[in-house]
Amino acid sequence: MSGNEKMLITGGTPLEGEVRVSGGKNTSVAVIPATLLSDEPCVIENLPDIDDVHALVDILRSLGAEVDYVPGVHLRVDPRPAQGTYVGYQDASRLRASYYLIGALLGRCGRAEVAFPGGCRIGTRPIDQHLKGFQLLGARIEDKGGMILAEADQLTGTSIVFDVVTVGGTINVMLAACRAEGYTVIHNAAKEPHIVDLANFLNSMGAQVRGAGTDVIRITGRSRLHGTTYAVIPDQIETGTLMIAAAATHGNVVIRGCIPTHMESVTAKLLEMGVRVVESDDAITVRQAGPLRAVNVKTQVYPGFPTDLQQPISALLTIAHGRSNIEETIFENRFRHMDELVRMGARIMVSNRLAIIDGVEGLYGAPVTATDLRAGAALLVAGLMARGETEIYEPEYIDRGYEHIEDKLRALGANIRREKIRP
Ligand code: EPU
């Protein structure tokens, strides 16, 4: 990505007030391709107005689906006219989740030709487990120079044991297995909230998916799925980012429309740091007045501490008293934001998957670059708490996953704006 904009933040203002969380990115990018499995129109609500959603809407249209998309209101997909099975490089490389088109198209019509996905460069990110799952369901897989061709005369239920816990692999196999003949069991499945949300969506179309949210998911395939209207769950990672931003600015923020039980590992970590976090049914209040304590963070699959919040919380830890160790166990290259934080005065040493952060009194504004979505979120947090002005280059990464983030932060009192960069 080489953007033509920069984001400008003058830090130091405590965030105060109320903010509403948007619909989940990682659930939306699974639910949208899943509409292709239906034999009738589906309406999806609460989708975030973000680039990943726009990219998928374009892809559904290119496949021939009839799509009515009103950002912030609904997405109506009539998959019946969709004849296409090909998603080329230019479309697929716009986002990681384009790989869900393989599972959805295989389930729908037994054929998918999809370019290798794009998405954030945070490691090698193989998809061997997805492909293994499709093969076990009876698909033939061919790697045709950057394109995956998956074909099956008939998908047949099977037993799949994932070698690693994979969110994308679990979702992709769920999609295909819904339309397979017979019974599929996925062992060592991922348990993230968006897996449960996708299962609820599929079940609302008449699928039979049981056990989502545990590590064994059982799916009875259906030859036909009906239409539905479904609202996706709130974004777990946006909620966590806002919690961290509130703490970082010594603010007082009520985050509404979230699911506090999805946030337990994050809430526990912030409490350990000395942040005040109060939960109610669908809101979390974060208030921070005193000094922050250093803590250790180890990323894990759900319900452990999410890798997607490792980057934002490491920005917060740069000003905590003492030494914090951050261990990234999910992706091998998710520390690229650390160099940028060092430009802003942070003291950080990185060795492979471990980062050691020694807290400093405060950060100062500097020009920095977002290297991926959550790196961008980390720089947002850092910019909000730094003295002076921070310029974030390539803020377009942030647009992939955070809906109207500048408006939301401005409403909480942040001094943030965007400018075009002159060529
Ligand atoms: N892995 C394999 N083989 C596979 C699949 C995964 O070895 O076939 C490995 C990966 O290399 C990684 C680990 O397993 O080391 C976990 O990968 P996973 O498949 O769970 O991640 P993903 O599906 O590529 C999704 C989210 C990520 C999020 C991770 C972990 C989407 C579109 N992406 O990625 O979200 O970090 O799960 O929770 O849902 C983000 O939102 O910023 C983001 C990167």
CSV table of C-alpha atoms and ligand atoms in Angstrom, one decimal:
chain,number,residue,atom,x,y,z
A,1,MET,CA,0.0,0.0,0.0
A,2,SER,CA,1.4,3.4,-0.8
A,3,GLY,CA,-1.2,6.0,0.3
A,4,ASN,CA,-1.6,9.6,-0.5
A,5,GLU,CA,-2.9,10.7,2.9
A,6,LYS,CA,-1.5,11.2,6.4
A,7,MET,CA,-3.2,11.3,9.8
A,8,LEU,CA,-2.3,14.1,12.1
A,9,ILE,CA,-2.8,13.8,15.9
A,10,THR,CA,-1.9,16.3,18.6
A,11,GLY,CA,-1.7,14.1,21.7
A,12,GLY,CA,-2.2,14.7,25.3
A,13,THR,CA,-6.0,15.2,25.6
A,14,PRO,CA,-7.8,12.7,27.8
A,15,LEU,CA,-10.5,10.9,25.9
A,16,GLU,CA,-13.9,11.5,27.6
A,17,GLY,CA,-17.5,10.6,26.8
A,18,GLU,CA,-19.3,7.8,25.2
A,19,VAL,CA,-18.6,5.9,22.0
A,20,ARG,CA,-20.5,3.1,20.2
A,21,VAL,CA,-18.7,0.0,18.9
A,22,SER,CA,-19.2,-0.9,15.2
A,23,GLY,CA,-20.0,-4.4,13.9
A,24,GLY,CA,-17.1,-6.8,13.9
A,25,LYS,CA,-14.7,-6.8,10.9
A,26,ASN,CA,-13.6,-10.4,11.2
A,27,THR,CA,-17.2,-11.7,11.6
A,28,SER,CA,-18.4,-9.5,8.7
A,29,VAL,CA,-15.8,-10.8,6.3
A,30,ALA,CA,-16.9,-14.3,7.0
A,31,VAL,CA,-20.7,-13.7,6.9
A,32,ILE,CA,-20.6,-11.8,3.6
A,33,PRO,CA,-19.1,-14.7,1.6
A,34,ALA,CA,-21.4,-17.1,3.5
A,35,THR,CA,-24.4,-15.4,1.8
A,36,LEU,CA,-23.4,-17.3,-1.4
A,37,LEU,CA,-24.4,-20.5,0.3
A,38,SER,CA,-28.0,-19.5,0.5
A,39,ASP,CA,-30.6,-20.3,-2.1
A,40,GLU,CA,-32.5,-17.1,-1.3
A,41,PRO,CA,-31.7,-13.5,-0.6
A,42,CYS,CA,-30.1,-12.6,2.8
A,43,VAL,CA,-29.9,-9.3,4.6
A,44,ILE,CA,-27.0,-8.5,6.8
A,45,GLU,CA,-27.1,-5.6,9.3
A,46,ASN,CA,-24.6,-3.9,11.6
A,47,LEU,CA,-21.8,-4.3,9.0
A,48,PRO,CA,-18.9,-1.8,9.6
A,49,ASP,CA,-18.4,0.7,6.8
A,50,ILE,CA,-14.7,-0.3,6.2
A,51,ASP,CA,-12.6,-1.2,3.2
A,52,ASP,CA,-12.6,-4.9,3.8
A,53,VAL,CA,-16.4,-4.9,3.6
A,54,HIS,CA,-16.4,-2.7,0.4
A,55,ALA,CA,-13.9,-5.1,-1.2
A,56,LEU,CA,-16.2,-8.1,-0.5
A,57,VAL,CA,-19.2,-6.3,-1.8
A,58,ASP,CA,-17.4,-5.7,-5.1
A,59,ILE,CA,-16.3,-9.3,-5.3
A,60,LEU,CA,-19.9,-10.5,-4.8
A,61,ARG,CA,-21.1,-8.2,-7.6
A,62,SER,CA,-18.3,-9.5,-9.8
A,63,LEU,CA,-19.5,-13.0,-9.3
A,64,GLY,CA,-22.9,-12.0,-10.5
A,65,ALA,CA,-24.8,-11.7,-7.2
A,66,GLU,CA,-27.5,-9.0,-7.0
A,67,VAL,CA,-26.3,-6.7,-4.2
A,68,ASP,CA,-27.9,-3.8,-2.6
A,69,TYR,CA,-25.5,-2.2,-0.1
A,70,VAL,CA,-26.3,0.9,1.9
A,71,PRO,CA,-23.3,1.5,4.2
A,72,GLY,CA,-24.4,1.8,7.8
A,73,VAL,CA,-27.8,0.3,7.0
A,74,HIS,CA,-27.8,-3.1,5.4
A,75,LEU,CA,-26.3,-5.3,2.8
A,76,ARG,CA,-28.9,-7.4,0.8
A,77,VAL,CA,-27.4,-10.2,-1.3
A,78,ASP,CA,-29.4,-12.2,-3.7
A,79,PRO,CA,-27.0,-15.0,-4.7
A,80,ARG,CA,-29.3,-16.7,-7.2
A,81,PRO,CA,-28.0,-15.0,-10.3
A,82,ALA,CA,-24.3,-15.5,-9.3
A,83,GLN,CA,-22.7,-17.8,-11.9
A,84,GLY,CA,-19.1,-16.7,-11.3
A,85,THR,CA,-16.5,-18.9,-9.6
A,86,TYR,CA,-13.4,-16.8,-10.4
A,87,VAL,CA,-11.8,-14.2,-8.1
A,88,GLY,CA,-8.7,-12.7,-9.7
A,89,TYR,CA,-5.6,-11.2,-8.1
A,90,GLN,CA,-6.7,-7.6,-8.1
A,91,ASP,CA,-9.8,-8.4,-6.1
A,92,ALA,CA,-8.4,-11.2,-3.9
A,93,SER,CA,-5.3,-9.2,-2.9
A,94,ARG,CA,-7.5,-6.4,-1.5
A,95,LEU,CA,-8.0,-8.4,1.7
A,96,ARG,CA,-7.1,-11.5,3.6
A,97,ALA,CA,-10.6,-12.8,3.9
A,98,SER,CA,-11.0,-13.3,0.2
A,99,TYR,CA,-9.9,-16.9,1.0
A,100,TYR,CA,-13.4,-17.5,2.4
A,101,LEU,CA,-14.6,-17.3,-1.2
A,102,ILE,CA,-13.0,-20.7,-1.7
A,103,GLY,CA,-15.1,-22.4,1.0
A,104,ALA,CA,-18.3,-20.5,0.0
A,105,LEU,CA,-18.0,-21.2,-3.7
A,106,LEU,CA,-17.0,-24.8,-3.2
A,107,GLY,CA,-20.1,-25.2,-1.0
A,108,ARG,CA,-22.3,-23.3,-3.5
A,109,CYS,CA,-21.3,-24.9,-6.8
A,110,GLY,CA,-18.4,-27.2,-6.3
A,111,ARG,CA,-15.8,-25.0,-8.0
A,112,ALA,CA,-13.7,-22.0,-6.9
A,113,GLU,CA,-10.7,-20.4,-8.6
A,114,VAL,CA,-9.4,-17.7,-6.3
A,115,ALA,CA,-6.1,-15.9,-6.2
A,116,PHE,CA,-4.0,-16.2,-3.1
A,117,PRO,CA,-5.3,-13.7,-0.5
A,118,GLY,CA,-3.9,-10.3,0.5
A,119,GLY,CA,-4.1,-8.8,3.9
A,120,CYS,CA,-1.7,-7.6,6.5
A,121,ARG,CA,2.0,-8.7,6.2
A,122,ILE,CA,2.4,-10.1,9.7
A,123,GLY,CA,4.0,-13.4,8.8
A,124,THR,CA,4.0,-16.1,6.2
A,125,ARG,CA,0.4,-16.9,6.8
A,126,PRO,CA,0.1,-20.3,5.0
A,127,ILE,CA,-3.4,-21.7,4.2
A,128,ASP,CA,-2.4,-25.4,4.1
A,129,GLN,CA,-4.9,-26.3,6.8
A,130,HIS,CA,-7.8,-24.7,4.8
A,131,LEU,CA,-6.7,-26.7,1.7
A,132,LYS,CA,-6.3,-29.9,3.8
A,133,GLY,CA,-9.9,-29.5,5.0
A,134,PHE,CA,-11.3,-29.0,1.5
A,135,GLN,CA,-9.4,-32.1,0.3
A,136,LEU,CA,-10.8,-34.2,3.2
A,137,LEU,CA,-14.2,-33.0,2.1
A,138,GLY,CA,-13.5,-34.5,-1.3
A,139,ALA,CA,-12.2,-31.5,-3.3
A,140,ARG,CA,-9.3,-31.6,-5.7
A,141,ILE,CA,-6.9,-28.7,-5.1
A,142,GLU,CA,-4.5,-27.3,-7.7
A,143,ASP,CA,-2.1,-24.4,-7.2
A,144,LYS,CA,-2.1,-22.7,-10.6
A,145,GLY,CA,0.5,-20.0,-10.4
A,146,GLY,CA,-0.9,-17.9,-7.6
A,147,MET,CA,-4.5,-19.1,-8.1
A,148,ILE,CA,-6.1,-21.9,-6.0
A,149,LEU,CA,-8.4,-24.0,-8.1
A,150,ALA,CA,-10.7,-26.1,-5.9
A,151,GLU,CA,-13.2,-28.5,-7.5
A,152,ALA,CA,-15.5,-31.2,-6.3
A,153,ASP,CA,-18.3,-33.2,-7.9
A,154,GLN,CA,-19.7,-33.8,-4.5
A,155,LEU,CA,-18.4,-32.6,-1.1
A,156,THR,CA,-18.8,-35.3,1.5
A,157,GLY,CA,-18.8,-34.9,5.3
A,158,THR,CA,-15.7,-36.1,7.0
A,159,SER,CA,-13.5,-35.7,10.1
A,160,ILE,CA,-10.8,-33.0,10.1
A,161,VAL,CA,-8.2,-32.5,12.8
A,162,PHE,CA,-6.4,-29.2,12.4
A,163,ASP,CA,-2.6,-29.3,13.1
A,164,VAL,CA,-2.8,-25.7,14.3
A,165,VAL,CA,-5.7,-23.7,15.7
A,166,THR,CA,-6.7,-21.6,12.7
A,167,VAL,CA,-9.5,-19.0,12.6
A,168,GLY,CA,-9.5,-18.8,8.9
A,169,GLY,CA,-9.2,-22.6,8.4
A,170,THR,CA,-12.1,-23.3,10.8
A,171,ILE,CA,-14.4,-20.7,9.1
A,172,ASN,CA,-13.5,-21.9,5.6
A,173,VAL,CA,-14.2,-25.6,6.3
A,174,MET,CA,-17.5,-24.6,8.1
A,175,LEU,CA,-18.6,-22.8,5.0
A,176,ALA,CA,-17.9,-25.7,2.6
A,177,ALA,CA,-19.2,-28.4,5.0
A,178,CYS,CA,-22.6,-26.7,5.4
A,179,ARG,CA,-23.4,-27.8,1.9
A,180,ALA,CA,-21.6,-31.2,1.9
A,181,GLU,CA,-23.4,-34.4,1.9
A,182,GLY,CA,-23.4,-35.9,5.5
A,183,TYR,CA,-21.7,-35.1,8.7
A,184,THR,CA,-18.4,-33.2,9.3
A,185,VAL,CA,-16.5,-32.9,12.5
A,186,ILE,CA,-13.8,-30.3,12.9
A,187,HIS,CA,-11.4,-31.1,15.7
A,188,ASN,CA,-9.0,-28.5,17.2
A,189,ALA,CA,-11.3,-25.8,15.9
A,190,ALA,CA,-10.7,-22.1,16.7
A,191,LYS,CA,-13.1,-20.7,19.3
A,192,GLU,CA,-13.1,-16.9,18.6
A,193,PRO,CA,-16.4,-15.0,19.0
A,194,HIS,CA,-16.7,-14.6,15.2
A,195,ILE,CA,-16.7,-18.4,14.8
A,196,VAL,CA,-19.8,-18.5,17.0
A,197,ASP,CA,-21.3,-15.6,15.1
A,198,LEU,CA,-20.8,-17.3,11.7
A,199,ALA,CA,-22.3,-20.5,13.1
A,200,ASN,CA,-25.3,-18.5,14.3
A,201,PHE,CA,-25.6,-16.9,10.9
A,202,LEU,CA,-25.4,-20.2,9.0
A,203,ASN,CA,-27.9,-21.8,11.4
A,204,SER,CA,-30.3,-18.9,10.8
A,205,MET,CA,-30.2,-20.0,7.1
A,206,GLY,CA,-31.2,-23.5,8.1
A,207,ALA,CA,-27.7,-25.0,8.5
A,208,GLN,CA,-26.9,-27.4,11.3
A,209,VAL,CA,-23.7,-26.3,13.0
A,210,ARG,CA,-23.2,-27.4,16.6
A,211,GLY,CA,-20.4,-26.8,19.0
A,212,ALA,CA,-19.0,-23.5,17.7
A,213,GLY,CA,-17.2,-21.8,20.5
A,214,THR,CA,-15.7,-25.2,21.6
A,215,ASP,CA,-12.8,-27.0,20.0
A,216,VAL,CA,-15.1,-29.5,18.3
A,217,ILE,CA,-17.6,-28.3,15.7
A,218,ARG,CA,-20.1,-30.7,14.2
A,219,ILE,CA,-21.9,-29.9,11.0
A,220,THR,CA,-24.6,-31.7,9.2
A,221,GLY,CA,-24.6,-30.7,5.6
A,222,ARG,CA,-27.8,-29.4,3.9
A,223,SER,CA,-28.7,-29.5,0.2
A,224,ARG,CA,-30.6,-26.2,0.5
A,225,LEU,CA,-30.3,-23.1,2.8
A,226,HIS,CA,-32.9,-20.4,3.0
A,227,GLY,CA,-32.7,-16.6,3.3
A,228,THR,CA,-32.3,-14.7,6.5
A,229,THR,CA,-31.9,-11.3,8.1
A,230,TYR,CA,-28.9,-11.2,10.5
A,231,ALA,CA,-27.0,-8.6,12.5
A,232,VAL,CA,-23.3,-9.3,13.1
A,233,ILE,CA,-21.8,-9.0,16.6
A,234,PRO,CA,-19.8,-5.9,17.8
A,235,ASP,CA,-16.1,-5.8,17.0
A,236,GLN,CA,-14.0,-7.3,19.8
A,237,ILE,CA,-10.8,-5.7,18.6
A,238,GLU,CA,-12.3,-2.2,18.1
A,239,THR,CA,-13.7,-2.5,21.7
A,240,GLY,CA,-10.2,-3.4,23.0
A,241,THR,CA,-8.5,-0.6,21.0
A,242,LEU,CA,-10.9,1.9,22.5
A,243,MET,CA,-10.3,0.6,26.0
A,244,ILE,CA,-6.6,0.9,25.5
A,245,ALA,CA,-6.9,4.4,24.0
A,246,ALA,CA,-9.0,5.5,27.0
A,247,ALA,CA,-6.4,4.2,29.4
A,248,ALA,CA,-3.5,5.6,27.4
A,249,THR,CA,-4.9,9.2,27.5
A,250,HIS,CA,-5.9,9.0,31.2
A,251,GLY,CA,-9.4,9.3,30.0
A,252,ASN,CA,-12.9,8.3,31.1
A,253,VAL,CA,-14.8,6.6,28.3
A,254,VAL,CA,-18.0,4.5,28.2
A,255,ILE,CA,-17.8,2.1,25.3
A,256,ARG,CA,-21.3,1.1,24.4
A,257,GLY,CA,-22.8,-1.7,22.3
A,258,CYS,CA,-19.9,-4.2,23.1
A,259,ILE,CA,-19.9,-7.7,24.5
A,260,PRO,CA,-17.9,-7.5,27.8
A,261,THR,CA,-17.5,-11.3,28.0
A,262,HIS,CA,-15.5,-11.2,24.8
A,263,MET,CA,-13.1,-8.8,26.4
A,264,GLU,CA,-12.2,-10.8,29.6
A,265,SER,CA,-8.5,-11.3,28.8
A,266,VAL,CA,-8.1,-7.6,27.9
A,267,THR,CA,-10.0,-6.4,30.9
A,268,ALA,CA,-7.9,-8.6,33.2
A,269,LYS,CA,-4.7,-7.2,31.7
A,270,LEU,CA,-5.8,-3.6,32.0
A,271,LEU,CA,-6.9,-4.2,35.6
A,272,GLU,CA,-3.4,-5.7,36.3
A,273,MET,CA,-1.9,-2.5,34.9
A,274,GLY,CA,-4.0,-0.5,37.4
A,275,VAL,CA,-6.6,0.8,35.0
A,276,ARG,CA,-10.2,1.0,36.3
A,277,VAL,CA,-12.6,-1.1,34.2
A,278,VAL,CA,-16.2,-1.4,35.0
A,279,GLU,CA,-18.5,-3.7,32.9
A,280,SER,CA,-22.3,-3.7,32.5
A,281,ASP,CA,-24.5,-5.8,30.2
A,282,ASP,CA,-23.4,-4.2,26.9
A,283,ALA,CA,-21.0,-1.4,28.0
A,284,ILE,CA,-17.5,-1.1,29.4
A,285,THR,CA,-16.3,2.0,31.2
A,286,VAL,CA,-12.5,2.6,31.3
A,287,ARG,CA,-11.1,5.3,33.6
A,288,GLN,CA,-7.5,5.9,34.2
A,289,ALA,CA,-6.1,8.4,36.7
A,290,GLY,CA,-2.9,7.1,38.3
A,291,PRO,CA,0.3,5.6,37.0
A,292,LEU,CA,0.3,2.4,35.0
A,293,ARG,CA,2.1,-0.8,36.0
A,294,ALA,CA,4.2,-2.8,33.5
A,295,VAL,CA,2.8,-6.3,32.7
A,296,ASN,CA,3.7,-9.3,30.6
A,297,VAL,CA,1.5,-10.1,27.6
A,298,LYS,CA,1.5,-13.4,25.8
A,299,THR,CA,-0.8,-13.6,22.7
A,300,GLN,CA,-3.0,-16.7,22.5
A,301,VAL,CA,-6.0,-18.1,20.7
A,302,TYR,CA,-9.3,-17.1,22.2
A,303,PRO,CA,-10.1,-16.8,25.1
A,304,GLY,CA,-6.4,-15.8,25.6
A,305,PHE,CA,-5.1,-12.3,24.9
A,306,PRO,CA,-5.7,-11.6,21.2
A,307,THR,CA,-2.8,-11.1,18.8
A,308,ASP,CA,-4.8,-8.3,17.2
A,309,LEU,CA,-4.5,-6.2,20.4
A,310,GLN,CA,-0.8,-7.0,21.0
A,311,GLN,CA,0.1,-4.0,18.9
A,312,PRO,CA,-2.2,-1.5,20.6
A,313,ILE,CA,-1.4,-2.6,24.1
A,314,SER,CA,2.3,-2.4,23.4
A,315,ALA,CA,1.9,1.3,22.7
A,316,LEU,CA,0.2,1.6,26.1
A,317,LEU,CA,3.0,-0.3,27.8
A,318,THR,CA,5.7,2.1,26.6
A,319,ILE,CA,4.6,4.5,29.4
A,320,ALA,CA,4.0,1.9,32.1
A,321,HIS,CA,6.3,1.9,35.1
A,322,GLY,CA,8.8,-1.0,34.8
A,323,ARG,CA,9.6,-3.6,32.3
A,324,SER,CA,7.0,-5.5,30.2
A,325,ASN,CA,7.6,-8.6,28.2
A,326,ILE,CA,5.5,-9.2,25.1
A,327,GLU,CA,5.5,-12.6,23.5
A,328,GLU,CA,3.8,-13.0,20.1
A,329,THR,CA,2.9,-16.6,19.7
A,330,ILE,CA,0.5,-16.4,16.7
A,331,PHE,CA,2.3,-14.5,14.0
A,332,GLU,CA,6.0,-14.4,13.4
A,333,ASN,CA,6.3,-10.9,12.1
A,334,ARG,CA,3.9,-8.7,14.2
A,335,PHE,CA,6.4,-6.4,15.8
A,336,ARG,CA,6.9,-3.9,12.9
A,337,HIS,CA,5.2,-1.2,14.9
A,338,MET,CA,7.9,-1.4,17.6
A,339,ASP,CA,10.4,0.6,15.4
A,340,GLU,CA,7.8,3.3,14.9
A,341,LEU,CA,7.2,3.5,18.6
A,342,VAL,CA,10.9,3.9,19.2
A,343,ARG,CA,10.8,6.9,16.9
A,344,MET,CA,8.3,8.4,19.4
A,345,GLY,CA,10.7,7.9,22.3
A,346,ALA,CA,9.8,4.3,23.4
A,347,ARG,CA,12.5,2.0,24.8
A,348,ILE,CA,12.0,-1.4,23.2
A,349,MET,CA,14.2,-4.3,22.4
A,350,VAL,CA,12.9,-7.0,20.0
A,351,SER,CA,14.3,-10.5,19.7
A,352,ASN,CA,12.3,-12.8,17.4
A,353,ARG,CA,8.9,-13.2,19.0
A,354,LEU,CA,9.7,-11.4,22.2
A,355,ALA,CA,9.6,-7.6,22.8
A,356,ILE,CA,10.9,-6.1,26.0
A,357,ILE,CA,9.5,-2.7,26.8
A,358,ASP,CA,11.0,-0.4,29.5
A,359,GLY,CA,8.5,2.2,30.4
A,360,VAL,CA,9.4,5.9,29.8
A,361,GLU,CA,7.8,9.1,31.2
A,362,GLY,CA,6.0,9.8,28.0
A,363,LEU,CA,6.2,9.6,24.2
A,364,TYR,CA,6.7,12.6,21.8
A,365,GLY,CA,5.1,13.1,18.4
A,366,ALA,CA,7.0,12.1,15.3
A,367,PRO,CA,6.4,11.0,11.7
A,368,VAL,CA,5.6,7.3,11.7
A,369,THR,CA,4.2,4.7,9.2
A,370,ALA,CA,1.4,2.2,9.7
A,371,THR,CA,2.8,-1.0,8.3
A,372,ASP,CA,-0.4,-3.0,8.9
A,373,LEU,CA,-3.9,-2.5,10.3
A,374,ARG,CA,-3.2,-3.1,14.0
A,375,ALA,CA,0.2,-1.4,13.7
A,376,GLY,CA,-1.8,1.6,12.6
A,377,ALA,CA,-4.0,1.2,15.7
A,378,ALA,CA,-0.9,1.1,17.9
A,379,LEU,CA,0.3,4.3,16.4
A,380,LEU,CA,-3.1,5.9,16.9
A,381,VAL,CA,-2.9,5.0,20.6
A,382,ALA,CA,0.7,6.3,20.8
A,383,GLY,CA,-0.2,9.5,19.0
A,384,LEU,CA,-3.1,10.2,21.3
A,385,MET,CA,-0.9,10.0,24.4
A,386,ALA,CA,2.2,11.6,22.9
A,387,ARG,CA,3.3,15.2,23.5
A,388,GLY,CA,3.1,17.3,20.3
A,389,GLU,CA,2.1,16.2,16.8
A,390,THR,CA,2.3,12.7,15.4
A,391,GLU,CA,2.0,12.2,11.6
A,392,ILE,CA,0.8,8.7,10.7
A,393,TYR,CA,1.6,7.8,7.1
A,394,GLU,CA,-0.4,5.1,5.3
A,395,PRO,CA,-3.4,5.5,7.5
A,396,GLU,CA,-5.4,3.6,4.8
A,397,TYR,CA,-4.3,0.5,6.7
A,398,ILE,CA,-6.4,1.6,9.6
A,399,ASP,CA,-9.4,2.1,7.2
A,400,ARG,CA,-9.4,-1.6,6.5
A,401,GLY,CA,-10.7,-2.4,10.0
A,402,TYR,CA,-11.9,0.6,12.0
A,403,GLU,CA,-15.1,2.3,11.0
A,404,HIS,CA,-15.0,6.1,11.1
A,405,ILE,CA,-12.3,6.0,13.7
A,406,GLU,CA,-11.3,9.7,13.4
A,407,ASP,CA,-14.9,10.8,13.9
A,408,LYS,CA,-15.3,8.5,16.9
A,409,LEU,CA,-12.1,9.8,18.5
A,410,ARG,CA,-12.8,13.4,17.8
A,411,ALA,CA,-16.2,13.0,19.5
A,412,LEU,CA,-14.3,11.9,22.6
A,413,GLY,CA,-12.1,15.0,22.4
A,414,ALA,CA,-9.1,13.9,20.4
A,415,ASN,CA,-7.3,16.3,18.2
A,416,ILE,CA,-7.1,14.3,15.0
A,417,ARG,CA,-7.4,15.0,11.3
A,418,ARG,CA,-6.4,13.7,7.9
A,419,GLU,CA,-4.5,15.5,5.1
A,420,LYS,CA,-3.7,14.7,1.5
A,421,ILE,CA,0.0,14.4,0.8
A,422,ARG,CA,1.0,16.5,-2.1
A,423,PRO,CA,2.5,14.4,-4.9
B,1,EPU,N1,-1.8,-21.2,10.0
B,1,EPU,C1,-1.1,-22.2,9.4
B,1,EPU,N2,-1.8,-22.9,8.4
B,1,EPU,C2,-3.1,-22.5,8.0
B,1,EPU,C3,-3.7,-21.4,8.6
B,1,EPU,C4,-3.0,-20.8,9.7
B,1,EPU,O1,0.0,-22.6,9.7
B,1,EPU,O2,-3.6,-23.1,7.1
B,1,EPU,C5,-1.0,-20.5,11.1
B,1,EPU,C6,-0.8,-19.0,10.8
B,1,EPU,O3,0.4,-18.8,10.0
B,1,EPU,C7,-0.7,-18.4,12.1
B,1,EPU,C8,-1.7,-19.2,12.9
B,1,EPU,O4,-1.9,-20.4,12.2
B,1,EPU,O5,0.5,-18.5,12.6
B,1,EPU,C9,-3.1,-18.6,13.2
B,1,EPU,O6,-3.6,-18.2,11.9
B,1,EPU,P1,-5.2,-18.0,11.7
B,1,EPU,O7,-5.6,-18.9,10.5
B,1,EPU,O8,-5.9,-18.2,13.0
B,1,EPU,O9,-5.3,-16.5,11.3
B,1,EPU,P2,-6.0,-15.9,10.0
B,1,EPU,O10,-7.3,-16.6,9.7
B,1,EPU,O11,-5.0,-15.7,9.0
B,1,EPU,C10,-7.6,-14.3,11.4
B,1,EPU,C11,-7.9,-12.8,11.4
B,1,EPU,C12,-6.7,-12.1,11.9
B,1,EPU,C13,-6.3,-12.5,13.3
B,1,EPU,C14,-6.1,-14.0,13.3
B,1,EPU,C15,-5.9,-14.6,14.7
B,1,EPU,C16,-9.4,-12.6,9.6
B,1,EPU,C17,-9.7,-12.1,8.2
B,1,EPU,N3,-8.2,-12.5,10.1
B,1,EPU,O12,-6.4,-14.5,10.6
B,1,EPU,O13,-7.0,-10.7,11.9
B,1,EPU,O14,-5.1,-11.9,13.7
B,1,EPU,O15,-7.3,-14.7,12.8
B,1,EPU,O16,-7.0,-14.3,15.6
B,1,EPU,O17,-10.4,-13.0,10.3
B,1,EPU,C18,-6.6,-8.4,12.0
B,1,EPU,O18,-7.9,-8.3,12.1
B,1,EPU,O19,-5.8,-7.5,12.1
B,1,EPU,C19,-6.1,-9.7,11.7
B,1,EPU,C20,-4.9,-9.9,11.2
